[in-house]
Each structure stands twice: as structure tokens, then as C-alpha cells.
Tab-separated table of C-alpha atoms in Angstrom:
chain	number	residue	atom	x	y	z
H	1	UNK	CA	-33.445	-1.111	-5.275
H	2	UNK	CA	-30.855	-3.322	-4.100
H	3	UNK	CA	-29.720	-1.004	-1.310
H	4	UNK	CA	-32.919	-0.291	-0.258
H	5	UNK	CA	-33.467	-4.562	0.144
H	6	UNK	CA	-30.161	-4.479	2.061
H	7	UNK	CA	-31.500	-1.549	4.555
H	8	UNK	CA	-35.214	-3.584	5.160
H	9	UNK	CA	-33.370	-6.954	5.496
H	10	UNK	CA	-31.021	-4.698	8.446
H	11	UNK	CA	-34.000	-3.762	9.859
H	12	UNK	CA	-36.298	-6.954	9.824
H	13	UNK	CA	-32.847	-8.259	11.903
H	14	UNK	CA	-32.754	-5.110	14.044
H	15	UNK	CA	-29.688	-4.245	13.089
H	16	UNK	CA	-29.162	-0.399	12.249
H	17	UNK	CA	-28.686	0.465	9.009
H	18	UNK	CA	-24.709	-0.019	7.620
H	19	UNK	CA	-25.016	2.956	5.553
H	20	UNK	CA	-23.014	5.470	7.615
H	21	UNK	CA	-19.901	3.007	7.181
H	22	UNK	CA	-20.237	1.479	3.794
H	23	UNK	CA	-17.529	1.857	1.374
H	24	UNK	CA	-13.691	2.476	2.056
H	25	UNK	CA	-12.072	5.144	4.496
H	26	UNK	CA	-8.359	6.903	5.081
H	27	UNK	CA	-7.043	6.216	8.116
H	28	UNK	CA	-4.344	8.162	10.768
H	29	UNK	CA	-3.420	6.574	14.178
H	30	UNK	CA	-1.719	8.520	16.609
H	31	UNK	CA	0.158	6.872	19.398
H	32	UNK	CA	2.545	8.144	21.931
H	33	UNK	CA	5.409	7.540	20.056
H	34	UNK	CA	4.560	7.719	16.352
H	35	UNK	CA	1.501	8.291	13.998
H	36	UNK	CA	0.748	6.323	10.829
H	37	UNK	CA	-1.970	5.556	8.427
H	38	UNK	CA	-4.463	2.400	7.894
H	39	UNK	CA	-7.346	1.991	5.492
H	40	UNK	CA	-10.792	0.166	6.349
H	41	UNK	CA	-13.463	-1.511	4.433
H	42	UNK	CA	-16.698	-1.487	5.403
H	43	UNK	CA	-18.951	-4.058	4.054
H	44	UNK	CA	-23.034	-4.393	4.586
H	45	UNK	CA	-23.718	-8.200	5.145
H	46	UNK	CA	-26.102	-10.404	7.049
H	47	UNK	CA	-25.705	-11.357	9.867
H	48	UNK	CA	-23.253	-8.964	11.229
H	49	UNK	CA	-21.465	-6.194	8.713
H	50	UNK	CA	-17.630	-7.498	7.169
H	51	UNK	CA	-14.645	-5.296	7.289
H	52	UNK	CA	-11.227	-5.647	5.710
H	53	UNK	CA	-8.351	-4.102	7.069
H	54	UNK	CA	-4.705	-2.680	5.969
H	55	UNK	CA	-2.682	-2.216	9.238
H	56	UNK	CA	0.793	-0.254	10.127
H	57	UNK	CA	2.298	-3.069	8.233
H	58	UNK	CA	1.614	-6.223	6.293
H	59	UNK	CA	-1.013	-7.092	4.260
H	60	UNK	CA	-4.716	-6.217	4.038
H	61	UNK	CA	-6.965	-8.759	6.348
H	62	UNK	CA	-10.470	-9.391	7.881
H	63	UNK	CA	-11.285	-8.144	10.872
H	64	UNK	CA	-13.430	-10.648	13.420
H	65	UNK	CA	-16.190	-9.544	15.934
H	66	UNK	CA	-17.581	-6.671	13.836
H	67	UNK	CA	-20.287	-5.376	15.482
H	68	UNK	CA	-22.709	-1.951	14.237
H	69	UNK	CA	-24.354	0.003	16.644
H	70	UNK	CA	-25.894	3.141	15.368
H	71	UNK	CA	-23.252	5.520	14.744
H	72	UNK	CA	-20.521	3.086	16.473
H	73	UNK	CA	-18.486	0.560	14.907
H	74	UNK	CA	-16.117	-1.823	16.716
H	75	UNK	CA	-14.142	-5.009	15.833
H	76	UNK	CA	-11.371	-7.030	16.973
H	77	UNK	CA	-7.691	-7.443	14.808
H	78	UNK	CA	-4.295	-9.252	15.061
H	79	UNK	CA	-1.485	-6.420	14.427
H	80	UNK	CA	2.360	-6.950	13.521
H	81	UNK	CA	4.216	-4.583	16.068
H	82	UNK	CA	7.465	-6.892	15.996
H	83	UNK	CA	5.176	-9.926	17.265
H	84	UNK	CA	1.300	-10.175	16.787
H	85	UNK	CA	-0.525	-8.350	19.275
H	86	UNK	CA	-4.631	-8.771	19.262
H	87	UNK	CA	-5.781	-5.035	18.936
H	88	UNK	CA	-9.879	-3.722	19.809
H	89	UNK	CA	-11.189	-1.098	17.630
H	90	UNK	CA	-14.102	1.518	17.568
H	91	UNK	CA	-15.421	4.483	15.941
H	92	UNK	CA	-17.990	6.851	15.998
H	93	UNK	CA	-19.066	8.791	12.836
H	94	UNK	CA	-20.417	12.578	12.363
H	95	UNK	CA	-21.208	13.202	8.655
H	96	UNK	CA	-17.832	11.968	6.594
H	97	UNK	CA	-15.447	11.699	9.206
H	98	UNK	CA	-14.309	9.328	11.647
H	99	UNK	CA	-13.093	9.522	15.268
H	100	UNK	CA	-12.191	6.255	16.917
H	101	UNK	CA	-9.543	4.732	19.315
H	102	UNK	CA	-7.405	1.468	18.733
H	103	UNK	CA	-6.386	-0.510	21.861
H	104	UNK	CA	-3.624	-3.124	22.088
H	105	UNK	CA	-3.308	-5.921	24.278
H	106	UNK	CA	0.072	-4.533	25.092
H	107	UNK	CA	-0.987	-0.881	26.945
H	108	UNK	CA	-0.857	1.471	23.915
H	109	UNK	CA	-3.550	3.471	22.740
H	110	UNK	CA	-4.197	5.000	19.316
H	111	UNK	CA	-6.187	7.982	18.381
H	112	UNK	CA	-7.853	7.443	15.031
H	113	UNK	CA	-9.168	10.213	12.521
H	114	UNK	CA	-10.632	8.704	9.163
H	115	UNK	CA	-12.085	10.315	5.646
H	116	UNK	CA	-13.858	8.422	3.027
H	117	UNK	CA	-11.557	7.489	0.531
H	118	UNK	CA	-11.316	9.754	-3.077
H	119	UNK	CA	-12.252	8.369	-6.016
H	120	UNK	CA	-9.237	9.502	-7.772
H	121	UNK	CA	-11.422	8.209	-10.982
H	122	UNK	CA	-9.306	10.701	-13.333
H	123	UNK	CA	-8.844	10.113	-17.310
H	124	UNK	CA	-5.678	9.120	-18.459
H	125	UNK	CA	-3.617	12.050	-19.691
H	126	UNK	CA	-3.383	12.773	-23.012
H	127	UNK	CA	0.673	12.881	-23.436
H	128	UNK	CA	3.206	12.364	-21.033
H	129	UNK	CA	6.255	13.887	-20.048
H	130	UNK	CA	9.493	13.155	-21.673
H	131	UNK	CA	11.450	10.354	-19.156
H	132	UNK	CA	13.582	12.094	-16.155
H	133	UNK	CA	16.109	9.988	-14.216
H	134	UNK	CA	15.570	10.115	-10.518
H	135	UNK	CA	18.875	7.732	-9.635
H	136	UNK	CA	21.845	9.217	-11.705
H	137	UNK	CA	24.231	6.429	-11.054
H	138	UNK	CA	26.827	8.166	-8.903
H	139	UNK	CA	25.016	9.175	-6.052
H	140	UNK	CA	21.774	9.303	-3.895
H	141	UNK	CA	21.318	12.797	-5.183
H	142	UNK	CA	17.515	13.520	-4.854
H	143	UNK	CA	17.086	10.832	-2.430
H	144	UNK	CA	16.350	9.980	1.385
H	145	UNK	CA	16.189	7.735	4.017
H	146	UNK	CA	13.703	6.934	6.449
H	147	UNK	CA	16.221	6.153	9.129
H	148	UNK	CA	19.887	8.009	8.005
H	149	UNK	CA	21.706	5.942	10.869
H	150	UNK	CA	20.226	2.596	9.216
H	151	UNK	CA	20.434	3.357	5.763
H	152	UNK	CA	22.578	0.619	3.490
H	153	UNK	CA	21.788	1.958	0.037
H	154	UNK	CA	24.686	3.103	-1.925
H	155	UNK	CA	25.785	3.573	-5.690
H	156	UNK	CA	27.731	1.451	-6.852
H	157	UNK	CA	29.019	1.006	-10.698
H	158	UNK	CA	25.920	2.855	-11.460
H	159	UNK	CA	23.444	0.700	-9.241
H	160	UNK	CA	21.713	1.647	-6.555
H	161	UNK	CA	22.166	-1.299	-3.877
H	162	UNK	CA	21.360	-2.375	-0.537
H	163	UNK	CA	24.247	-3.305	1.310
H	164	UNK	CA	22.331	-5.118	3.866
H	165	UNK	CA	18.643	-5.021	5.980
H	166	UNK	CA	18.275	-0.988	7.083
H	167	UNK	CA	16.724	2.217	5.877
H	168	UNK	CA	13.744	2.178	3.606
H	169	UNK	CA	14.729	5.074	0.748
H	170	UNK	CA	12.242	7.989	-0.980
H	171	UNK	CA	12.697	10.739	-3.516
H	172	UNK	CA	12.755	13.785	-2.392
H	173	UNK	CA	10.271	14.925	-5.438
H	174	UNK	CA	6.498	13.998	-5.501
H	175	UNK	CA	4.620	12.960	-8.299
H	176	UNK	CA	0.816	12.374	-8.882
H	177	UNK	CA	-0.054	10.462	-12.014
H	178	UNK	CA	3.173	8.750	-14.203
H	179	UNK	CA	4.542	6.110	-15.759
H	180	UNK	CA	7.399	4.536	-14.209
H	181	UNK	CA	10.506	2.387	-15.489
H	182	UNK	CA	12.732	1.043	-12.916
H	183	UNK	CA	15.359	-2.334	-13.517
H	184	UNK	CA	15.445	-4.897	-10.555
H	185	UNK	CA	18.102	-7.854	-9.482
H	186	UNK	CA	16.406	-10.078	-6.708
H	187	UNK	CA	18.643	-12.479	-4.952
H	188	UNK	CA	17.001	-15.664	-4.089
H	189	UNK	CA	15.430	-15.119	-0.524
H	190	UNK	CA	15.423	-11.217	-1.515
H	191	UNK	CA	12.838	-9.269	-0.260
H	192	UNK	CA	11.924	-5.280	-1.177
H	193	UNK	CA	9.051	-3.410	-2.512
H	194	UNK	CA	8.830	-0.468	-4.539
H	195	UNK	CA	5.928	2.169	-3.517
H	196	UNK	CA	4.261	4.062	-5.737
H	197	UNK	CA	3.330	7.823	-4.526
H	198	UNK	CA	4.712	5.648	-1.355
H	199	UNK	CA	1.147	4.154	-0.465
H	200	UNK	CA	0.626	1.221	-3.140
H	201	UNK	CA	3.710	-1.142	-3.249
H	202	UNK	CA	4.745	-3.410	-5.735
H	203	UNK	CA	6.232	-6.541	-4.084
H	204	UNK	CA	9.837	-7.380	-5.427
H	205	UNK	CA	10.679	-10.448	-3.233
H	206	UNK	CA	11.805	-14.023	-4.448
H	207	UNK	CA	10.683	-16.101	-1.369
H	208	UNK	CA	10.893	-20.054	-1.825
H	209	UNK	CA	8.270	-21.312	-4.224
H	210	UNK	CA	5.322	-22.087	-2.513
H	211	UNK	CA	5.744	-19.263	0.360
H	212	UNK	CA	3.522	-16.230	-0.974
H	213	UNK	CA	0.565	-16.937	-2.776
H	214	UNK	CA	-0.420	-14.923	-5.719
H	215	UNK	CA	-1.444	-11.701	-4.041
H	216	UNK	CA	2.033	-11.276	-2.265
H	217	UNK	CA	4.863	-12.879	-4.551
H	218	UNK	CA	7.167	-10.672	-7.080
H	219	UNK	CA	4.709	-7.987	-9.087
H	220	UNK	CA	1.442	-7.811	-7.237
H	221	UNK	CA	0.083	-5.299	-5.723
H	222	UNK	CA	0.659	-6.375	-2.037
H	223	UNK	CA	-2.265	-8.172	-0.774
H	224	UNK	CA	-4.885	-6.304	-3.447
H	225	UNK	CA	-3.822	-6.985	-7.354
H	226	UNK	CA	-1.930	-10.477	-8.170
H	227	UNK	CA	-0.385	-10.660	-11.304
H	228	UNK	CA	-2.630	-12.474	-14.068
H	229	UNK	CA	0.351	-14.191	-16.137
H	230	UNK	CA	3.082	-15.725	-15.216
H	231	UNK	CA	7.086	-14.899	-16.033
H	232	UNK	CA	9.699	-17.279	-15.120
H	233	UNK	CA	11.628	-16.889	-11.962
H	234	UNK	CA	15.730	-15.092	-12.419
H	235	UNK	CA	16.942	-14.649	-8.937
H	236	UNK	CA	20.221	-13.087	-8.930
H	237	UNK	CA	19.830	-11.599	-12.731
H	238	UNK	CA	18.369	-7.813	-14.082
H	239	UNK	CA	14.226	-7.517	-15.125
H	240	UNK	CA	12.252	-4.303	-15.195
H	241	UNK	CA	8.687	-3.153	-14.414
H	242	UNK	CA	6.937	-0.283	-16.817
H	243	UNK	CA	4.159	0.792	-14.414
H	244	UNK	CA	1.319	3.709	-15.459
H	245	UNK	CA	-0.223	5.045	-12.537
H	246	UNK	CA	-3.148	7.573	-13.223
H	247	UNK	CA	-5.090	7.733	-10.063
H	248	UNK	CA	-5.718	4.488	-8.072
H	249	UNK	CA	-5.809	2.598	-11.905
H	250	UNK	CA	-2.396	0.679	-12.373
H	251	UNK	CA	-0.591	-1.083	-15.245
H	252	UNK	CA	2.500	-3.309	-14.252
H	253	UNK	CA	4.456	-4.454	-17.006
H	254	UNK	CA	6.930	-7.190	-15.913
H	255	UNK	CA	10.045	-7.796	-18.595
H	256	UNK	CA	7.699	-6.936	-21.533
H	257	UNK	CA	4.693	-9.269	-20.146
H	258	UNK	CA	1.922	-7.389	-18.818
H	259	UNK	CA	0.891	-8.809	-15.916
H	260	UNK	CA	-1.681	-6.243	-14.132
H	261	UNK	CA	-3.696	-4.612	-16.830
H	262	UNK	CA	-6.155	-1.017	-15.767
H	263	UNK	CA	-6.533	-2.424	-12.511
H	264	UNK	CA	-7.929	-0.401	-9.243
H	265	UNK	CA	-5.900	-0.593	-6.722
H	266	UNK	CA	-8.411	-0.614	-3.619
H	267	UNK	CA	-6.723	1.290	-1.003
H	268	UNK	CA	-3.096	1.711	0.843
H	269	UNK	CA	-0.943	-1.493	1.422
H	270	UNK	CA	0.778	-1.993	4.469
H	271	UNK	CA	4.304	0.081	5.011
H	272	UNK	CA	2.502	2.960	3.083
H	273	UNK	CA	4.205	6.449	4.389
H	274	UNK	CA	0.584	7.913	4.831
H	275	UNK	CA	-3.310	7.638	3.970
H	276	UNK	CA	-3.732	10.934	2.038
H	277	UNK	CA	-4.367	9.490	-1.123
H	278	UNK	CA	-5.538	12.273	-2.963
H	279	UNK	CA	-1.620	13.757	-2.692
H	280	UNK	CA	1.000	13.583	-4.455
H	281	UNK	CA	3.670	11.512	-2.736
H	282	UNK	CA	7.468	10.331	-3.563
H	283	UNK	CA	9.203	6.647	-4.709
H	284	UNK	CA	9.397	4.831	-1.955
H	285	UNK	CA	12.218	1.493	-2.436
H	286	UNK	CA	12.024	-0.821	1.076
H	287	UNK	CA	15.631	-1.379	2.244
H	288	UNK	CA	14.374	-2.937	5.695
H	289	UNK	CA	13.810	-6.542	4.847
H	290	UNK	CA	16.978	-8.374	3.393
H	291	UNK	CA	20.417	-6.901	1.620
H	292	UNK	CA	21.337	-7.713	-1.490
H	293	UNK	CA	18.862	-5.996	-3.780
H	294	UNK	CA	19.942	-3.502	-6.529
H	295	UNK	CA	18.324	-1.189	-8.343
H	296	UNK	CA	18.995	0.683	-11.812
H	297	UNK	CA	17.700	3.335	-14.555
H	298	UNK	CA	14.787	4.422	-12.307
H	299	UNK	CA	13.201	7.139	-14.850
H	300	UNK	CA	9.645	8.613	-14.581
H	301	UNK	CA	7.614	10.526	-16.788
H	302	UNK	CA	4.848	12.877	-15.643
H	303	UNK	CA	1.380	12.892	-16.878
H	304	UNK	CA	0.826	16.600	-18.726
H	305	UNK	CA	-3.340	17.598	-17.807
């Protein structure tokens, strides 16, 4: 009933209806020079539609100008390509899938191809794996870089630490539903992130006080899930997050205090490595913000279906 009053209220305004948009959608942009993945929200509202937007980077934000018509869709963003560059958007739908084109104010063009996004609404497992290390201490065995020339990580006295700003670091191995114990030292002014399946990061980042709100400072979800208690600040000292991932549904654990409880994480936060949600996908540890961070007893257990 309620979609239906939505739909008459569309067309009393003669505005087409929003279903061929509504929900939440996987995106891939292909430029010239690289191709990676975005997410969209598409909201039905009067008097023009809403839509929420996670970019090549940063966090997720509205977009402004949204306008419906028919089967086409455009709106109007700010990007982060090492400055902020206004970008246009548009898309045309046939049946589930999306074909649009992003345009910057700086010359490059974007091809866009976009899938509604899968539930992923699975059970939790009934027993888990027992605990495998994926950083043994000595080396970066089972590991990668994003950028070899730039990477900075290195073991050291069984840490794994970033020597300075560089490479961004994966596993090699891909994992689908698992929970997840990795130790953390932050300096003050650190800033990292730790991706789960590489598309959902937790932020690990000890800005001044007052910099990030909620939704961005040290154990959200970035931009989507803050963290509903509180734990004292320990720049320069060793904590640990126990994370259970089982589909998009997420439990952080901070130090013992659990500070994101069976929450839905909504879609794929900026920095992801790609949109296909529905895969499996690796550990993902930023290296390219600030040095300094170090990481330690990184194990993972797998969920056994």
C-alpha cells in the first residue's frame, strides 16, 4: 500500500515512477586509464528522487540535481581525484542492469555498468573454522601490494609495519564469511583502514579529537556504521578488533567492548578493490595514508556451511 501511495503521489506530480531505480546498485567505471567500482542509492522522494553515493574514494555522500526521466537517471557529484573535481552522471536502465557514463569537469569520461546489489542475507554458520594466521611474523609470505615499487610494509620483530605513506597490502587468499582477529598500534595522526573481503573498511586512524565525526573515526564502518560505545583513545600503544563477517552483517569488537553489534553494512566504502559483492575477496590493510602503523597476530577463521 505504501508503494503504491508513493507511485500515485509520482504521478499526480508528473514525475515517472522511481521504481526502475529504487534500492541499491554495484557499480564499475571504466576510464582510459583505470577501472574501479562505486555503489549508488536510489531513493523515491517528493519532489525530486534522493541518491547517495560511494565514489573511487572517500566516503559515501549525496548527490545534488537528481533528476528521473523515464528510464534515465542523472545527477551532479563532487569527486576526490587528488583535488575535487564536480563530476555529471547518467544512466539508462534495461531490466536489472545499468549502462551510464560519468563526466568530469576535467576531460575524462567513464563508462559505467551497474547490478542491483545481493542481498547476501545468509544465516550465520553453525561452527567455524579453527583460527589460521595469515601474517607469520617473519615475512609477507601470502601477501601483496597494490603498488610493489611503493610498498613500505615490512616485518619487523614479528610486526607487520608501515615504514612510511606507500602501497596499500592484500592477502593473496580470499575468504567469504569469517571472523577476524587482528592487533593494531595507531600513532597519533595515524591513519589506515583494514578492508574486509577488501570492499567494507574498518577505519583505524587517530586524527585530532574533533576531526572525524562518528561515522569516520577509529572502528566504524567508513561513512555507513559508527561505533555505538565509546573506548578510550591509546595512540602509540597495541588494541585489537574481533570482527564476524557473515554476509553484509558485521560485528566489531574493539579491545573486548563491542562497539558495532549485527549491523548491515549498506554497500562498498570508498578505496574498496571492486563492487562484486557477492565474491569472495582478500584482507585488504591501507598503507597509502601515513607511516607508522603496525600490525600483529592477524588470524581468521572460516565459516564451515
Amino acid at each position: 500500500m505504501k508503494h503504491l501511495w508513493m507511485v500515485l503521489l509520482f504521478a499526480a506530480a508528473g514525475i515517472a515512477s522511481p521504481r526502475p531505480f529504487s534500492g541499491r546498485w554495484d557499480l564499475t567505471v571504466k576510464t582510459p586509464t583505470e577501472t574501479y567500482p562505486s555503489w549508488i542509492q536510489f531513493t523515491p522522494a517528493l519532489p525530486a528522487p534522493k541518491v547517495r553515493l560511494v565514489g573511487r574514494v572517500a566516503s559515501v555522500h549525496p548527490a545534488t540535481n537528481v533528476k528521473l526521466e523515464g528510464s534515465k537517471l542523472t545527477f551532479s557529484t563532487m569527486e576526490w581525484f587528488g583535488k575535487e573535481i564536480p563530476v555529471k552522471w547518467e544512466f539508462t536502465i534495461n531490466g536489472d542492469q545499468l549502462t551510464g557514463r560519468q563526466m568530469r569537469s576535467d576531460g575524462v569520461m567513464g563508462e559505467i555498468t551497474g547490478v542491483p546489489q545481493p542481498l547476501l542475507n545468509r544465516a550465520p554458520p553453525q561452527s567455524w573454522g579453527p583460527p589460521e594466521p595469515l601474517f607469520d611474523g617473519k615475512d609477507l609470505t601470502g601477501w601483496e601490494a597494490d603498488n610493489p615499487a611503493e610498498n613500505h610494509y615490512v616485518a619487523q620483530n614479528g610486526e607487520l609495519v608501515n615504514q612510511k605513506a606507500g602501497a596499500n597490502i592484500r592477502t593473496k587468499r580470499k575468504f567469504q564469511d569469517f571472523k577476524l582477529h587482528i592487533e593494531y598500534n595507531c600513532p597519533d595522526g595515524g591513519n589506515s583502514g583494514v578492508y574486509l573481503r577488501g570492499r567494507y573498511e574498518i577505519q583505524v586512524a587517530y586524527e585530532k579529537p574533533g576531526v572525524n565525526d562518528k561515522y569516520h573515526d577509529m572502528g566504524s564502518i567508513y561513512g555507513f556504521l559508527a561505533a555505538a560505545a565509546k573506548v578510550p583513545r591509546k595512540p602509540g600503544q597495541w588494541e585489537s578488533f574481533d570482527v564476524i563477517l557473515v554476509g553484509r552483517t558485521v560485528t566489531v569488537v574493539r579491545d573486548g567492548i563491542t562497539i558495532i553489534k549485527n549491523a548491515l553494512i549498506p554497500g562498498i566504502t570508498g578505496g574498496a578493490l571492486d563492487s562484486h559483492e557477492a565474491e569472495p575477496g582478500p584482507l585488504y590493510i591501507q598503507g597509502d595514508h601515513t607511516g607508522g602503523m603496525k600490525y600483529r597476530n592477524i588470524t581468521i577463521s572460516e565459516a564451515k556451511r
